[in-house]
XYZ file of C-alpha atoms in Angstrom:
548
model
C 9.949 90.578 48.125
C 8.978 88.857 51.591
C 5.155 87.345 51.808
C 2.557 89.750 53.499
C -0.102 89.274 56.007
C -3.363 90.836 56.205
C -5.626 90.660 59.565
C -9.632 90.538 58.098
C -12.985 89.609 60.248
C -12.726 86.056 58.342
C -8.991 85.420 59.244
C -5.223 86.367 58.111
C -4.876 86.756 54.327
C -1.361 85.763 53.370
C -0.025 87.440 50.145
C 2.754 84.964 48.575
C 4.681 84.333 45.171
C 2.675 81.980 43.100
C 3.919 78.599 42.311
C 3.563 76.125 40.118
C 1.435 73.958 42.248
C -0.925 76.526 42.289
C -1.816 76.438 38.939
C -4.700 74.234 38.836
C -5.983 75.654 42.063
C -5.724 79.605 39.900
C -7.692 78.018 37.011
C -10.793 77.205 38.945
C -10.935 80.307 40.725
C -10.916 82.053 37.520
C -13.950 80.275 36.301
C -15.447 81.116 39.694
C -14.261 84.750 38.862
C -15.056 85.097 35.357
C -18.392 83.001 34.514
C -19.347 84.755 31.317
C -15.533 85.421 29.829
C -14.219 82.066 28.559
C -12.579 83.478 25.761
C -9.676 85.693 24.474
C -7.202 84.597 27.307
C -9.713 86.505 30.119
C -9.854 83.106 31.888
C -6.419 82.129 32.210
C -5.883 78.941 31.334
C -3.085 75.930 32.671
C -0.814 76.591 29.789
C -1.115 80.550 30.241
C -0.558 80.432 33.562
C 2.200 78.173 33.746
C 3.911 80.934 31.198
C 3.459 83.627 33.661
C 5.219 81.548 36.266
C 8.024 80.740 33.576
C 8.603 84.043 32.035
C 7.884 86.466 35.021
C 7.520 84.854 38.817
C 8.160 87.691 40.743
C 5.140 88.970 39.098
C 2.542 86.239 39.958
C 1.191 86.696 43.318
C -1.787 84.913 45.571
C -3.822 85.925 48.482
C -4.589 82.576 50.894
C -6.140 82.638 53.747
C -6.370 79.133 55.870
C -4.470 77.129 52.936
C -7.744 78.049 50.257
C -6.505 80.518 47.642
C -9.372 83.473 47.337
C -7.254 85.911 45.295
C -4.286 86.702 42.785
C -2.614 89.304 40.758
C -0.922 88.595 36.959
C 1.469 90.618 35.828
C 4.055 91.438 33.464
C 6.948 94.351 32.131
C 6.812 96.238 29.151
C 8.835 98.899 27.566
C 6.711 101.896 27.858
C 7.945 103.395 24.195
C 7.261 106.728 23.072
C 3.893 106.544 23.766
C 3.313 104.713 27.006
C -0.800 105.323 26.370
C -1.635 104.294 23.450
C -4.519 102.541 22.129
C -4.363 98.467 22.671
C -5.806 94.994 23.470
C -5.941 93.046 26.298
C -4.468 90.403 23.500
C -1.915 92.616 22.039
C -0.499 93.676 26.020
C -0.673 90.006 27.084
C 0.156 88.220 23.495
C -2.901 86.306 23.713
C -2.618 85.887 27.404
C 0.861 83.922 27.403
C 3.270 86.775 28.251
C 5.487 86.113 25.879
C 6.488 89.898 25.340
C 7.682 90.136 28.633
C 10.503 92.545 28.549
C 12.761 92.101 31.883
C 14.632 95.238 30.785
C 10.872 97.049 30.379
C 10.008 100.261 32.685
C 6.355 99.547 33.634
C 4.521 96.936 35.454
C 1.657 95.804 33.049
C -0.967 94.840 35.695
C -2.951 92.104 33.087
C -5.366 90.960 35.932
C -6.649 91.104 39.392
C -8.907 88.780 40.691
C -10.701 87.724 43.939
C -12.849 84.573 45.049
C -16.581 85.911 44.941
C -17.177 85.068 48.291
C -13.955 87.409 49.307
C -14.941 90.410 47.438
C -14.958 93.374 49.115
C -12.921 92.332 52.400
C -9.602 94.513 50.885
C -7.888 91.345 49.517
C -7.708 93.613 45.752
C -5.949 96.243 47.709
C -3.521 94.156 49.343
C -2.868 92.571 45.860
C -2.324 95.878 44.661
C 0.073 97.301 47.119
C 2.701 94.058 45.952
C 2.269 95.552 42.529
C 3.444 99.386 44.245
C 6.323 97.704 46.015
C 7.637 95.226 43.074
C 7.853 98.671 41.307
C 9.372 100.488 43.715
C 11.637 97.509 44.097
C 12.771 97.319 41.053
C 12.823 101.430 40.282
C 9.784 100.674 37.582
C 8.353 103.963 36.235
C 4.801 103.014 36.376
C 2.509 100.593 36.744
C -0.509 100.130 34.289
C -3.820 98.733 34.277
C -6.925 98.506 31.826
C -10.415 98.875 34.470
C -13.034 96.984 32.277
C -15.874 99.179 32.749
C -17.697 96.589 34.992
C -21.302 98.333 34.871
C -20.931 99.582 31.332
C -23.470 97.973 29.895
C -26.431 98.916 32.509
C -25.555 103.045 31.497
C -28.404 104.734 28.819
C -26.857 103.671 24.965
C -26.101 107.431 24.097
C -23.696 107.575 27.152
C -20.293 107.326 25.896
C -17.779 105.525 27.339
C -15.681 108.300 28.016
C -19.010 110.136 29.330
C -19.054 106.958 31.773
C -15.641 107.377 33.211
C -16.107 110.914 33.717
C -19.136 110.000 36.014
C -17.225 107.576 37.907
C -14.246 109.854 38.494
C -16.680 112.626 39.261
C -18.634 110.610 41.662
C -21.743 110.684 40.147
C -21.706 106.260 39.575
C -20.259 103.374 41.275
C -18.135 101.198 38.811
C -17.210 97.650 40.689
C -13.467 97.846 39.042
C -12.776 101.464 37.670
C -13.867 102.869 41.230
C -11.235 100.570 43.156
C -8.726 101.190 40.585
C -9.329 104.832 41.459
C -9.543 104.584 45.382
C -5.971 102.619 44.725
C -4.336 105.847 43.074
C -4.882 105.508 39.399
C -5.627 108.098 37.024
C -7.179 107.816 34.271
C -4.775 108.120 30.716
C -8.008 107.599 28.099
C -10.560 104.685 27.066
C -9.489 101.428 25.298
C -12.011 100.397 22.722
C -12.633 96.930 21.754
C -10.117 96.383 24.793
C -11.670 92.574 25.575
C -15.024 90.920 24.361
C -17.180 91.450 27.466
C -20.949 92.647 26.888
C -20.881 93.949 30.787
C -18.487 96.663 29.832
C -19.352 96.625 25.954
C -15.744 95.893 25.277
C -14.033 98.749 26.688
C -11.595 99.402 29.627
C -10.055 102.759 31.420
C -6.896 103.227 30.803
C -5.139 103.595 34.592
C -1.712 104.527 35.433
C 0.372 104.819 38.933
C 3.265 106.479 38.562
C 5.923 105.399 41.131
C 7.007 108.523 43.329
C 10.353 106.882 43.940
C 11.083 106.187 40.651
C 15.253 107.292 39.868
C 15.557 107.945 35.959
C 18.472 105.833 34.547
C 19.270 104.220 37.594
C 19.088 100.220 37.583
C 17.983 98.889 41.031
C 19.034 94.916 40.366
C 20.647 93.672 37.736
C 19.975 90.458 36.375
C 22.228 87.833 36.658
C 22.887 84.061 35.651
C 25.217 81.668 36.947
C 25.817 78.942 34.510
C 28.554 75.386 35.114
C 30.162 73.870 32.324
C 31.101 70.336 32.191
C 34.311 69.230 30.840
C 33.082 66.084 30.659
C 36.084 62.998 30.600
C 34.283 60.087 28.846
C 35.410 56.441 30.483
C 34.398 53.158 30.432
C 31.217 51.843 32.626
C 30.024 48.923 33.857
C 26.131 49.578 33.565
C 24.037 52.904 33.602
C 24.244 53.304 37.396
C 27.939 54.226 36.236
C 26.463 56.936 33.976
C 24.162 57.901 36.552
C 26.828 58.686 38.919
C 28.885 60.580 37.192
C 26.066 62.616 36.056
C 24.795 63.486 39.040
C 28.184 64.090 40.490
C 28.262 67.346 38.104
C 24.905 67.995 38.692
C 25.061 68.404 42.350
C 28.674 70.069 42.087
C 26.622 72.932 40.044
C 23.845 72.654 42.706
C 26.667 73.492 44.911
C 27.748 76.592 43.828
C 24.007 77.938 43.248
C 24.227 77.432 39.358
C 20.990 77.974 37.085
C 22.116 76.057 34.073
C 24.463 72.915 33.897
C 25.844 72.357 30.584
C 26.774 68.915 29.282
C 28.545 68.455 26.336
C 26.961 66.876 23.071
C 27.040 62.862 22.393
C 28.105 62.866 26.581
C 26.202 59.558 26.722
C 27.925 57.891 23.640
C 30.112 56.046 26.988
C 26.992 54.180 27.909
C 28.209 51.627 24.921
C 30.954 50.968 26.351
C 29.092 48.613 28.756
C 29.708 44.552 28.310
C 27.645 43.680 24.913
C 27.694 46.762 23.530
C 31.311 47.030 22.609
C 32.539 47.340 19.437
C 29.555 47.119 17.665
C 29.187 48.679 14.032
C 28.082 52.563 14.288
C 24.822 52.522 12.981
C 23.953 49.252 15.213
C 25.721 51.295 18.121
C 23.305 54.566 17.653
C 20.134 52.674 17.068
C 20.786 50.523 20.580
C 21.863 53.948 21.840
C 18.432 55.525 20.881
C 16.502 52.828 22.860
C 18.366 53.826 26.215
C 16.287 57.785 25.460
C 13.261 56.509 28.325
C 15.996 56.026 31.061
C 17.731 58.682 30.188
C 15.056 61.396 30.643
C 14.293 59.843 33.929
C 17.415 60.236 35.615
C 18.216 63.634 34.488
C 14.575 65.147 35.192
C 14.912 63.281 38.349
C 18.424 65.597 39.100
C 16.845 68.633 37.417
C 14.131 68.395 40.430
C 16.153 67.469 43.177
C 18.414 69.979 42.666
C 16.042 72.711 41.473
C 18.555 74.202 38.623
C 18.059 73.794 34.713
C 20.094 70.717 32.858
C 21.290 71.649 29.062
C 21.784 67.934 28.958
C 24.174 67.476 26.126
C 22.602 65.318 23.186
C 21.498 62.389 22.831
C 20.147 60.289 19.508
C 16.391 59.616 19.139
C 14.007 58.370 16.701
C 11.324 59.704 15.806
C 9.084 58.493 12.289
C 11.610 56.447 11.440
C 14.261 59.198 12.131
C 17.338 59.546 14.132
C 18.118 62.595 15.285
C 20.906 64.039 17.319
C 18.780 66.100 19.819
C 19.369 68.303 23.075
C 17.606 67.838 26.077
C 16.974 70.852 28.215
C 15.210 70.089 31.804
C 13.411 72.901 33.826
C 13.798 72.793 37.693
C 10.187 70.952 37.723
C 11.426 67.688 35.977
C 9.617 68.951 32.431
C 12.102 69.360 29.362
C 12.004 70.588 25.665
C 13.868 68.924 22.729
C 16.055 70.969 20.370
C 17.292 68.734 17.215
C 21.041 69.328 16.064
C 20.129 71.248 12.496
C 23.806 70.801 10.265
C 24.854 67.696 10.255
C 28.610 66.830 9.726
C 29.423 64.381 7.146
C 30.912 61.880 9.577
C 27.648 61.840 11.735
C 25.532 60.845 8.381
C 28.017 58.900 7.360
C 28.825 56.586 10.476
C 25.382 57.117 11.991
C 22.999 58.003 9.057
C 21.620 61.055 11.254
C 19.239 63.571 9.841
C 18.952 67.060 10.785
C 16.009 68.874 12.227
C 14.005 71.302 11.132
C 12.988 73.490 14.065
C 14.690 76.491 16.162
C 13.644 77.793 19.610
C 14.201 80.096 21.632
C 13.413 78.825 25.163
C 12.174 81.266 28.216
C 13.143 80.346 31.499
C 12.468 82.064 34.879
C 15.847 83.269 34.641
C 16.351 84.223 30.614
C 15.812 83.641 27.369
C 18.095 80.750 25.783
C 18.779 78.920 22.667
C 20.480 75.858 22.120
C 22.981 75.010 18.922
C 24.243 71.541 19.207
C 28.456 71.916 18.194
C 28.257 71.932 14.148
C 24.746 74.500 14.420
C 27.593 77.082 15.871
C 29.450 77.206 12.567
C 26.439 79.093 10.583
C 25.976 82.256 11.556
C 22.557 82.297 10.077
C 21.037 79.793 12.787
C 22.524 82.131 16.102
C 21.264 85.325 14.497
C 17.615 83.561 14.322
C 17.638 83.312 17.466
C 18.993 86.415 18.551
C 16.420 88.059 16.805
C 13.221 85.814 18.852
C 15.548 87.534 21.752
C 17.494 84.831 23.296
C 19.913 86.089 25.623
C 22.163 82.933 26.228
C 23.260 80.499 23.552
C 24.354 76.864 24.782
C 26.631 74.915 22.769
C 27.101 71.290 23.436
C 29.883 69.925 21.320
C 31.765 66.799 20.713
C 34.929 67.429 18.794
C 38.063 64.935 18.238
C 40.870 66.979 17.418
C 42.509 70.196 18.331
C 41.432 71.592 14.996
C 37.688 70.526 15.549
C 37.733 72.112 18.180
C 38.881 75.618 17.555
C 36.282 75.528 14.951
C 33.738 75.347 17.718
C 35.728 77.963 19.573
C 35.919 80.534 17.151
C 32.540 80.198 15.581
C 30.903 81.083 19.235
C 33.207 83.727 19.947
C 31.775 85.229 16.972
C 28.325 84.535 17.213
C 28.729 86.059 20.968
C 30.301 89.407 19.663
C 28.016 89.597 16.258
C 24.639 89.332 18.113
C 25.892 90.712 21.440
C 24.744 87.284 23.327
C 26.265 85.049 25.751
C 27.608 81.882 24.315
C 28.090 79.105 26.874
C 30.061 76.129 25.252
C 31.257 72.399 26.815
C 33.268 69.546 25.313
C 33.905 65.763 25.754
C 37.640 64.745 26.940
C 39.035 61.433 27.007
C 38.884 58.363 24.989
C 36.308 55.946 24.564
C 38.794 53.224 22.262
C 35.930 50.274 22.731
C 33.514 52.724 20.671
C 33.268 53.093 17.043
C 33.942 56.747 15.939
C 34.417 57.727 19.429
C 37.927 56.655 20.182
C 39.647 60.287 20.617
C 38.027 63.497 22.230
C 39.900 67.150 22.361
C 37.453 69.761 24.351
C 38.098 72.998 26.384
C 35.076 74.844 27.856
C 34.375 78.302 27.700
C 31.968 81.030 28.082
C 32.063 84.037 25.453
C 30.812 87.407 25.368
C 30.460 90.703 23.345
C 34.260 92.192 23.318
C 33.269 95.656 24.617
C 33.924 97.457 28.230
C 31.400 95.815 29.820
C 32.763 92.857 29.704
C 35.765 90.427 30.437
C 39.006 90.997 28.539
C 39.673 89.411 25.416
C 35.946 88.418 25.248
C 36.267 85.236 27.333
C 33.809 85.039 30.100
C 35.607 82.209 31.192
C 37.361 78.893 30.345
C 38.616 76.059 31.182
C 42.123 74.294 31.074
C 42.286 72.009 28.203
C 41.588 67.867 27.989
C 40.953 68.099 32.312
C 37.754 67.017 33.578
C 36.076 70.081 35.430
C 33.238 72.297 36.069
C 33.671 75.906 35.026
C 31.160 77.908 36.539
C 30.651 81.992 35.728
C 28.465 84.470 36.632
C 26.637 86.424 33.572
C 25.312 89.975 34.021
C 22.239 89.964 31.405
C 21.559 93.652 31.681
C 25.467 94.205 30.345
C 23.833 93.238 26.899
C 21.101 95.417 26.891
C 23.084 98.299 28.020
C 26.080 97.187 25.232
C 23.365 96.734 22.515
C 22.252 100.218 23.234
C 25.069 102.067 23.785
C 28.015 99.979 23.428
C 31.573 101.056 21.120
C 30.130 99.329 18.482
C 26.356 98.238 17.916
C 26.223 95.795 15.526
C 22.236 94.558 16.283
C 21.308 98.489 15.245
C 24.011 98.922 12.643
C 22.794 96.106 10.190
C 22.230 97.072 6.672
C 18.984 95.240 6.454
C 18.390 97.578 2.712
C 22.000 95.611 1.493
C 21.317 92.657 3.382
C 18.181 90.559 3.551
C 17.813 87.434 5.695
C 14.773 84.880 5.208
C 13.958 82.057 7.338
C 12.413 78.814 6.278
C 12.206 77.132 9.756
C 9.053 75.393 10.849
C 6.930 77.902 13.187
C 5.491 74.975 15.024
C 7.544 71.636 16.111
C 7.126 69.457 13.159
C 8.521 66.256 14.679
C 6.664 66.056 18.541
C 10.024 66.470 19.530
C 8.238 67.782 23.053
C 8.651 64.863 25.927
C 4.796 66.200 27.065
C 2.311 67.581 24.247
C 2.019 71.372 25.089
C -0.751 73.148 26.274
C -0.663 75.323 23.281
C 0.982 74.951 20.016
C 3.681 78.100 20.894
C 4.078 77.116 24.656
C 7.795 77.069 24.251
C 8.735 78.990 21.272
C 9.411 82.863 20.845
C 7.418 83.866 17.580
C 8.526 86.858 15.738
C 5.764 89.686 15.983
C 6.059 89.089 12.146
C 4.311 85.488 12.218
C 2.547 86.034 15.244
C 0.414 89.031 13.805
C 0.994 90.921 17.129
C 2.299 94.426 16.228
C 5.843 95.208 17.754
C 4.504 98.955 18.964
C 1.446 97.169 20.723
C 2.656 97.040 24.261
């Protein structure tokens, strides 16, 4: 969807996508635009906003006029169920404001929040907010969008007026309600009242429920699919002179993927184990070799959030051993196109890593959103128990990542046919890359056998044989693939087999025992909010699963 431009008295309103850069800018307004509502996620905060813009873009816009942004509309899918009008929350539609239930393959626009500068009220900035919300459903064949009107002038109606006696009156003509009346001169209807919908004595807590049903709207028909391109490294490991050698080849990949208009670039696991190869660093005994390894972490993160931001695409950047409280860990970096990244610790550790490095394994499981989809990381040996994949399956990741560092052919097809597995099992993408060559001047390193791939469900959807794509063996390359993420959804629900709906959870029961909240500060930045990054099950999070 292109920007829009509205001619007003005061000058030309521009409608655009919000960015990232406008977060701190969309946090004052909503002070300005919310005085009395600090509370229950009303007044969107940094960290809520900046999961709108990470989980949903296309459904963040702003209204600027001269540069100053004076308006903006939040917004969000859901699955509209069998009851698309039933009784909920502004907490329960939002998940506490961060937009974490989301659903990309969702039929209705959940309009959480419009909102103009006081000064701009009344000029038709609202309106021109809402028409984006019209046309991003009729864009993407949507079957609805909703809305909850807070009734604005609630509270200044006689106590034995009901609210549903209120909205009558509005809808009737008889009173003039600052929010439910534009909602209603936009082309909602009313679909009931929402008690208790947000703490707000002005309305008394409760909100009109407001539909607009898209006229265009084509039953069954999917408008634009979603799709991910993803590059994996078959990385050759060599000897360097210093990290500028590292840094090269690195960013040799990087842009390569760049190139072809990738999202993700995959590294393989341990990919930086060649920086000891440099002069002084040779030969030295493995658990000396880690620990100076682990001290090179601060350079490191600067170069590749440096490339994740120049090239604007997302950088599973292999692993790379840290410590952390006295700790080493064997940890994945993955960088967002805006330089930030999140830390995912390598869970099952192989004997030869404890033994010839004395690593420990971590303790925590994500599931990551991006603007593009939902991923998970298992670092090479994490592929082999099924248990870990189906976790995160189940918090909804769409893509699983696989770093792995294997010596022999054997190793390998360990790797290989664990993730083929996990792929068809949980009906997920499973993106894999390997280290190739030989590294003799390296302790435990001296042989690598890799061969990267890209699995999928085995089903029609998808490629033959259930190999996305791959790679020839022990030659350094970049495999890049295209992955159609609504070919799960539409596999999951009506695929030959369905293995996510055909569990027998009453034979079967699984139990997990990972830590909710990062245990280690693993993150590079402390987040906003304790769950900025991770998917919680509606189980721990106390939202119910029906509450939209």
């Amino acid at each position: 969807m292109l920007p829009h431009q509205l001619e007003l008295p005061r000058g030309t309103v521009t409608i655009r996508e919000a960015a990232f850069e406008d977060i701190d800018v969309l946090t004052e307004l909503n002070r300005r635009c919310y005085p009395s509502e600090q509370e229950g996620g009303v007044v969107w905060n940094r960290g809520q906003l900046h999961e709108h813009l990470r989980r949903y873009p296309e459904g963040q816009w702003v209204a600027e006029v001269g540069g100053r942004v004076v308006g903006a509309i939040s917004s969000l899918v859901h699955k509209s169920g069998a009851d698309p009008y039933r009784a909920h929350t502004f907490a329960g539609a939002t998940d506490g404001g961060y937009f974490h239930n989301h659903d990309p393959e969702g039929d209705t626009l959940y309009c959480a929040d419009v909102y103009v500068d006081p000064d701009w009220r009344g000029m038709g900035i609202a309106r021109a907010l809402f028409q984006v919300g019209r046309e991003l459903c009729r864009a993407r064949n949507l079957r609805r969008m909703l809305a909850a009107s807070r009734l604005f002038d609630y509270a200044s109606a006689d106590l034995s007026l009901s609210p549903e006696g209120y909205v009558r009156m509005v809808e009737e003509g008889l009173r003039r309600d600052e929010v439910l009346s534009l909602h209603l001169q936009e082309g909602f209807v009313v679909r009931g009242v929402l008690r208790n919908y947000v703490r707000d004595p002005r309305s008394r807590n409760c909100a009109a429920l407001m539909e607009w049903l898209n006229p265009d709207y084509r039953p069954g028909e999917v408008t634009s699919e979603r799709k991910v391109r993803v590059a994996c490294v078959q990385y050759q490991v060599r000897g360097l002179a210093g990290f500028q050698d590292f840094a090269a080849q690195v960013e040799y990949f990087v842009d390569a993927a760049a190139g072809y208009r990738s999202d993700f670039v995959l590294f393989p696991e341990f990919f930086t184990m060649q920086l000891l190869s440099q002069q002084g660093l040779r030969r030295l005994p493995s658990r000396d070799a880690i620990l100076r390894l682990s001290e090179m972490e601060a350079p490191f993160v600067e170069l590749v959030s440096r490339l994740a931001r120049e090239y604007g695409l997302h950088v599973v950047a292999g692993s790379h051993p840290i410590q952390r409280q006295g700790r080493l860990y064997n940890t994945c970096f993955l960088f967002f196109p805006d330089g930030r990244h999140v830390l995912q610790p390598k869970l099952h550790i192989t004997p030869a890593e404890k033994r010839d490095w004395g690593i420990t394994g971590g303790h925590e499981l994500r599931v990551i959103s991006t603007a593009k989809a939902r991923v998970g990381i298992l670092v090479c040996y994490d592929s082999e128990f099924p248990e870990a994949a189906r976790h995160l399956a189940d918090l909804g990741a769409e893509v699983l990542f696989v770093p792995y560092c294997t010596d022999t052919r054997a190793g390998y097809l360990r790797v290989r046919y664990c993730c083929q597995a996990r792929a068809i099992e949980n009906q997920i993408y499973v993106a894999t890359a390997g280290i190739i060559g030989n590294l003799p001047s390296v302790e435990a390193m001296d042989i690598n056998y890799g061969r990267a791939a890209v699995y999928a469900p085995s089903d029609f959807e998808f490629a033959r044989d259930g190999i996305q794509a791959q790679a020839d063996s022990n030659v350094e390359m970049l495999l890049v693939t295209d992955l159609d993420i609504g070919n799960l959804y539409r596999s999951r629900a009506a695929g030959s087999v369905t293995p996510r709906l055909d569990r027998r959870t009453d034979l079967f029961e699984y139990r997990c025992k990972l830590a909710e909240e990062p245990e280690l500060g693993l993150d590079a930045e402390a987040p906003m909010d304790p769950m900025e990054y991770v998917e919680v099950p509606a189980a721990v999070s106390g939202r119910d699963p029906s509450d939209p």
